[in-house]
Short mmCIF file of C-alpha atoms in Angstrom, two decimals:
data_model
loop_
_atom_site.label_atom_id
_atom_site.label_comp_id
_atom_site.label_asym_id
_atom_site.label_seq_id
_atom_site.Cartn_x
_atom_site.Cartn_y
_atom_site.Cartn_z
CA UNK Y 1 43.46 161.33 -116.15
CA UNK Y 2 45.31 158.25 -115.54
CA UNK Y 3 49.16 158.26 -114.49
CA UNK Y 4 51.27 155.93 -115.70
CA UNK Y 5 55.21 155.29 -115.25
CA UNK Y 6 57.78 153.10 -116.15
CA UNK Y 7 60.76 152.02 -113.86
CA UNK Y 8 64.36 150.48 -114.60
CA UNK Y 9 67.38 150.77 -112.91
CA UNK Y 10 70.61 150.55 -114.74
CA UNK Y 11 74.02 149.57 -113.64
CA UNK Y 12 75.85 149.56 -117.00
CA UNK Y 13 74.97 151.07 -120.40
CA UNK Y 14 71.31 152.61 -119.64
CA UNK Y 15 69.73 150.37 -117.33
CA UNK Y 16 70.92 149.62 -113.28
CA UNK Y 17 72.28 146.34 -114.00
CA UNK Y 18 73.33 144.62 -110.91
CA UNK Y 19 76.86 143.18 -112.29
CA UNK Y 20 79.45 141.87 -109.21
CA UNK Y 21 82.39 143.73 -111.33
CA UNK Y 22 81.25 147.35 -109.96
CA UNK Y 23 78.83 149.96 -108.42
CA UNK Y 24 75.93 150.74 -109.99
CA UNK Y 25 75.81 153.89 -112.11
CA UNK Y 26 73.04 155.90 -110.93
CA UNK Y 27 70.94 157.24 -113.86
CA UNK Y 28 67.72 156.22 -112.92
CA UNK Y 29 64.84 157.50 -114.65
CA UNK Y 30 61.44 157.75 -114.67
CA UNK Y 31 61.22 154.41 -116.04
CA UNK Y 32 63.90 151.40 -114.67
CA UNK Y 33 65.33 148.25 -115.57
CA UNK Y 34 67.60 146.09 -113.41
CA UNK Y 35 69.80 143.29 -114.02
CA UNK Y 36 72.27 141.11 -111.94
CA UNK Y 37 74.98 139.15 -113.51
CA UNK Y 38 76.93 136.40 -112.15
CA UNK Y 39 77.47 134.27 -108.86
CA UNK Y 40 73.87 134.59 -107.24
CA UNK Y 41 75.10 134.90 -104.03
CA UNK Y 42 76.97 137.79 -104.63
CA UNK Y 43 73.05 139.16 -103.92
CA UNK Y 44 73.33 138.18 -100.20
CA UNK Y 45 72.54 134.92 -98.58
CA UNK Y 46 69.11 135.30 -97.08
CA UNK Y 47 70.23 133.62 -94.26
CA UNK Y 48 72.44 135.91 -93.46
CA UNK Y 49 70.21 138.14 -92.35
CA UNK Y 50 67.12 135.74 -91.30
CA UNK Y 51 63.90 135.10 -93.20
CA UNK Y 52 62.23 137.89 -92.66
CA UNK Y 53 58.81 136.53 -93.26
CA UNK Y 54 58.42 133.24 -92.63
CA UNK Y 55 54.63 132.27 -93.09
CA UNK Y 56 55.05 128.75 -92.08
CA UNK Y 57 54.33 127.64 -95.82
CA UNK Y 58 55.83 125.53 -98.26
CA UNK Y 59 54.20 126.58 -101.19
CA UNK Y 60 56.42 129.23 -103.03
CA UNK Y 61 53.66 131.38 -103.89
CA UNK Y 62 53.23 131.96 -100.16
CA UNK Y 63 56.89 133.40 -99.12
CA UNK Y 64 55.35 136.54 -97.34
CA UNK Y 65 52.04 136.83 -95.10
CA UNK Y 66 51.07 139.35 -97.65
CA UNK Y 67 50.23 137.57 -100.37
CA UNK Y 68 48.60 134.84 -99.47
CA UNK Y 69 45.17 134.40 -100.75
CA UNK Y 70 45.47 136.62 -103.98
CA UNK Y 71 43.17 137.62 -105.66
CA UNK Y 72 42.38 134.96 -108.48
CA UNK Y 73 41.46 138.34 -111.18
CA UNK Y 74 44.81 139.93 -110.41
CA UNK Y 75 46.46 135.95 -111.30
CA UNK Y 76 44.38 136.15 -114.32
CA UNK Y 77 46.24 139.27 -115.68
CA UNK Y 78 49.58 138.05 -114.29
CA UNK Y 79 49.16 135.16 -116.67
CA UNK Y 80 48.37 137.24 -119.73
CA UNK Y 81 51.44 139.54 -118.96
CA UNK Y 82 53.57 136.40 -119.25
CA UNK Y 83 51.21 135.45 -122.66
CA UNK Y 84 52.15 138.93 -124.09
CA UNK Y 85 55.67 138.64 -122.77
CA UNK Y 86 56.27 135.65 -124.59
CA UNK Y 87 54.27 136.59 -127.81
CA UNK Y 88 56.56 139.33 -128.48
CA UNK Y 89 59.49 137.19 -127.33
CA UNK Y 90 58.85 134.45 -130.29
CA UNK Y 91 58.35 137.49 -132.93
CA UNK Y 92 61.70 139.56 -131.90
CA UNK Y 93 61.17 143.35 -131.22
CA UNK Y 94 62.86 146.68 -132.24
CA UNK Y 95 64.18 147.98 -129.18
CA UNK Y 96 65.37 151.11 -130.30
CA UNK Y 97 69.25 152.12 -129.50
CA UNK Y 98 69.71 148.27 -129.03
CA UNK Y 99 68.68 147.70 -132.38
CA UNK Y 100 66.89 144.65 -133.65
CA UNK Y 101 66.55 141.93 -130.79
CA UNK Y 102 65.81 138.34 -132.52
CA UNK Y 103 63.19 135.87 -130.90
CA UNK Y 104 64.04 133.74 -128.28
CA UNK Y 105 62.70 130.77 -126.29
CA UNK Y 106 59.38 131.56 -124.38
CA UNK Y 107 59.63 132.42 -120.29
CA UNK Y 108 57.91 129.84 -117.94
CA UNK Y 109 56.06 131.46 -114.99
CA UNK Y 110 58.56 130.19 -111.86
CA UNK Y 111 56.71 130.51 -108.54
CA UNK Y 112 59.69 131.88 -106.15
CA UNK Y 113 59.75 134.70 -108.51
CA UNK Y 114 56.03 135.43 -108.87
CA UNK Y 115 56.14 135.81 -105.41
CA UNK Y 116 58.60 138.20 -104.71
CA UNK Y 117 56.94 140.11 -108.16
CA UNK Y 118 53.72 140.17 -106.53
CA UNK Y 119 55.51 141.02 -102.84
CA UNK Y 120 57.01 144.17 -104.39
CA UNK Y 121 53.84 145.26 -106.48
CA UNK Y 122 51.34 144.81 -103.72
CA UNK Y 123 54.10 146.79 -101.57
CA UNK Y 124 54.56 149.80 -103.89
CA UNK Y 125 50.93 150.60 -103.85
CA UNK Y 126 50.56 150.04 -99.94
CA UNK Y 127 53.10 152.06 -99.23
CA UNK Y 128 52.86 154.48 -102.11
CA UNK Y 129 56.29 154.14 -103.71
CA UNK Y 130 57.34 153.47 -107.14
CA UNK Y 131 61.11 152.22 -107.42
CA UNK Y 132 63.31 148.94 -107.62
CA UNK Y 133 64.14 149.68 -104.07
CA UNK Y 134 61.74 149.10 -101.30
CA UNK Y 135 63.52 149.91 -97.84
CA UNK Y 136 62.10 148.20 -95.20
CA UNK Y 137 60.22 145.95 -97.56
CA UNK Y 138 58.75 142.92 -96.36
CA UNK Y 139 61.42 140.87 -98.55
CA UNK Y 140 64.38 143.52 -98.41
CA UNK Y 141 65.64 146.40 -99.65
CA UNK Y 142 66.40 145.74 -103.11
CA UNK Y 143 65.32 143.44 -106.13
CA UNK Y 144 68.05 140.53 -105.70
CA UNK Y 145 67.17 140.73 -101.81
CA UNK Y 146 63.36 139.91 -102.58
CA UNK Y 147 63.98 137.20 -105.02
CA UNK Y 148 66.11 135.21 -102.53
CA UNK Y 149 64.47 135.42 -99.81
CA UNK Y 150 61.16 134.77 -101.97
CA UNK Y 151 63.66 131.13 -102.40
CA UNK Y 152 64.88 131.68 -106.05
CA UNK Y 153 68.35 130.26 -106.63
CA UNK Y 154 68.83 130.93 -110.38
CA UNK Y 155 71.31 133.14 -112.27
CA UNK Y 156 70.71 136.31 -113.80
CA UNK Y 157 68.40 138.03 -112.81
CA UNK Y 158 66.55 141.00 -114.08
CA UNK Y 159 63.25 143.26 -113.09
CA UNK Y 160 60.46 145.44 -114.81
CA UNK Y 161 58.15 147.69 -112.82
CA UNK Y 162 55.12 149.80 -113.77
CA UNK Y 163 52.58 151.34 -112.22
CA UNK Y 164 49.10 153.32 -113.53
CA UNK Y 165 48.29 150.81 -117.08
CA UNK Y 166 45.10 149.33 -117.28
CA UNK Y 167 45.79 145.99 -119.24
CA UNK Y 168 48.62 143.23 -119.33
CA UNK Y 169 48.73 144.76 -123.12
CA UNK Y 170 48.84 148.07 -122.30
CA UNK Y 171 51.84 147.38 -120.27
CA UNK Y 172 53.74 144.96 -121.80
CA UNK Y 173 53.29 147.24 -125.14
CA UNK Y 174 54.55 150.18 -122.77
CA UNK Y 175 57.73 147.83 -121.98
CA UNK Y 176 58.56 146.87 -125.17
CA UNK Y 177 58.71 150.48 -126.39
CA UNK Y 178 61.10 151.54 -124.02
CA UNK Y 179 64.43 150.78 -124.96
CA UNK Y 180 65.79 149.55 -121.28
CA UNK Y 181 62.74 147.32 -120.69
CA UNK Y 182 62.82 146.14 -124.40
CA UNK Y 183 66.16 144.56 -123.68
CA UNK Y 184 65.68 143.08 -120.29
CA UNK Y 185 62.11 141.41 -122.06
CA UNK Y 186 63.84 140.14 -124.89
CA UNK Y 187 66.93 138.91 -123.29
CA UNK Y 188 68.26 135.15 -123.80
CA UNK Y 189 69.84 135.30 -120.03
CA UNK Y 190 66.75 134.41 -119.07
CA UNK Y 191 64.41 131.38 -119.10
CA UNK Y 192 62.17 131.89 -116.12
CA UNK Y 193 59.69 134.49 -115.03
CA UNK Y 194 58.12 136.13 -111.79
CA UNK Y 195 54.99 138.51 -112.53
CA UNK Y 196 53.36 140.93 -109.83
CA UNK Y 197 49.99 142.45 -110.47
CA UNK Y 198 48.13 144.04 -107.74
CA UNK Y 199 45.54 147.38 -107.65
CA UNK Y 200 45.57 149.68 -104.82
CA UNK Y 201 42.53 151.81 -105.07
CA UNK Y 202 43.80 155.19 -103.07
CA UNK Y 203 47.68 154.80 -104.44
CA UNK Y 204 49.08 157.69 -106.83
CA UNK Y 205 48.98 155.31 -109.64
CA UNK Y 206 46.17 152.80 -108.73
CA UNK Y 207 47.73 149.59 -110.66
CA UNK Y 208 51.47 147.96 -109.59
CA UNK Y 209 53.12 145.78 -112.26
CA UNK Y 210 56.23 143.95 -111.65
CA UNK Y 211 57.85 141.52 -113.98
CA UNK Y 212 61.22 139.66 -112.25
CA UNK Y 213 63.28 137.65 -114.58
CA UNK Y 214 65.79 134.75 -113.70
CA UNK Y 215 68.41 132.47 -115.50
#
């Protein structure tokens, strides 16, 4: 039978919400949002601690050695994450405790943050690991660590994993029903969008899925 699992890590109020006002609060789940709030270099300045992986590239979609040449199928259901993302984006969405969530403007793929999406979901299933954190990652240790050194300078930022779902429906549908990952979708924070599909045959849960948001 097929696992699947959700992931988001909340800081404040249910999901770890990277905010500069605080710590985190630790309730992580089996299922984890995060968000960061604020100043984006509160994250760290990638160059304080050196580009970790610098491929000698300028294209975006090339910040680790990693990922280049993916796989044009797993681009293919990248793109119809981000078509389900931002169908159920125009229509609004229940999302449960949070109540009603109106429609809002429609996410554009940015490629700084597909590439730190697809970084982290190629890594999970390599290293067989499902979290928001990924010590010793090829990008850093946590989601605001990837997406800078991946080169993304925006504002908020937020991050949806999953891992075992067969289809960009299936998973996007799976997101929307949980409450955490409902909110982080449908929030107007953010305008731009990173998404990480890869499949691991071998893994625990076979299929990585990584959505990383920015404002």
């Amino acid at each position: 039978m097929t696992r699947t699992v959700l992931l988001w890590l909340p800081l404040y109020s249910g999901c770890i919400v990277y905010s500069p006002d605080g710590p985190p609060d630790d309730t992580g789940s089996a299922g984890d949002t995060q968000r960061e709030t604020g100043d984006p270099d509160d994250s760290g300045d990638p160059d304080d601690s050196g580009d970790p992986d610098d491929t000698g590239s300028d294209d975006p979609l090339e910040c680790d050695p990693s990922v280049v040449d993916w796989p044009t199928a797993w681009g293919d259901l990248e793109e119809a994450v981000l078509e389900a993302t931002n169908v159920v984006r125009s229509n609004g969405a229940d999302c449960g405790v949070y109540g009603w969530m109106p429609s809002v403007g429609p996410l554009s793929m940015e490629p700084h943050l597909r590439c730190a999406a697809r970084v982290h979901a190629l890594d999970m299933g390599a290293r067989d690991y499902f979290s928001h954190e990924s010590a010793g990652g090829p990008l850093g240790d946590t989601f605001p660590e990837r997406i800078r050194h991946a080169g993304y300078a925006g504002g908020s930022l937020g991050e949806n994993i999953a891992a075992g779902y067969p289809s960009a429906q299936a998973v996007v549908d799976a997101w929307v029903a949980s409450d955490d990952h409902c909110t982080n979708l449908m929030s107007d924070a953010y305008s731009h969008i990173g998404v990480g599909y890869a499949s691991v045959p071998g893994s625990t849960y076979g299929t990585y899925w990584v959505q990383d948001f920015g404002g």
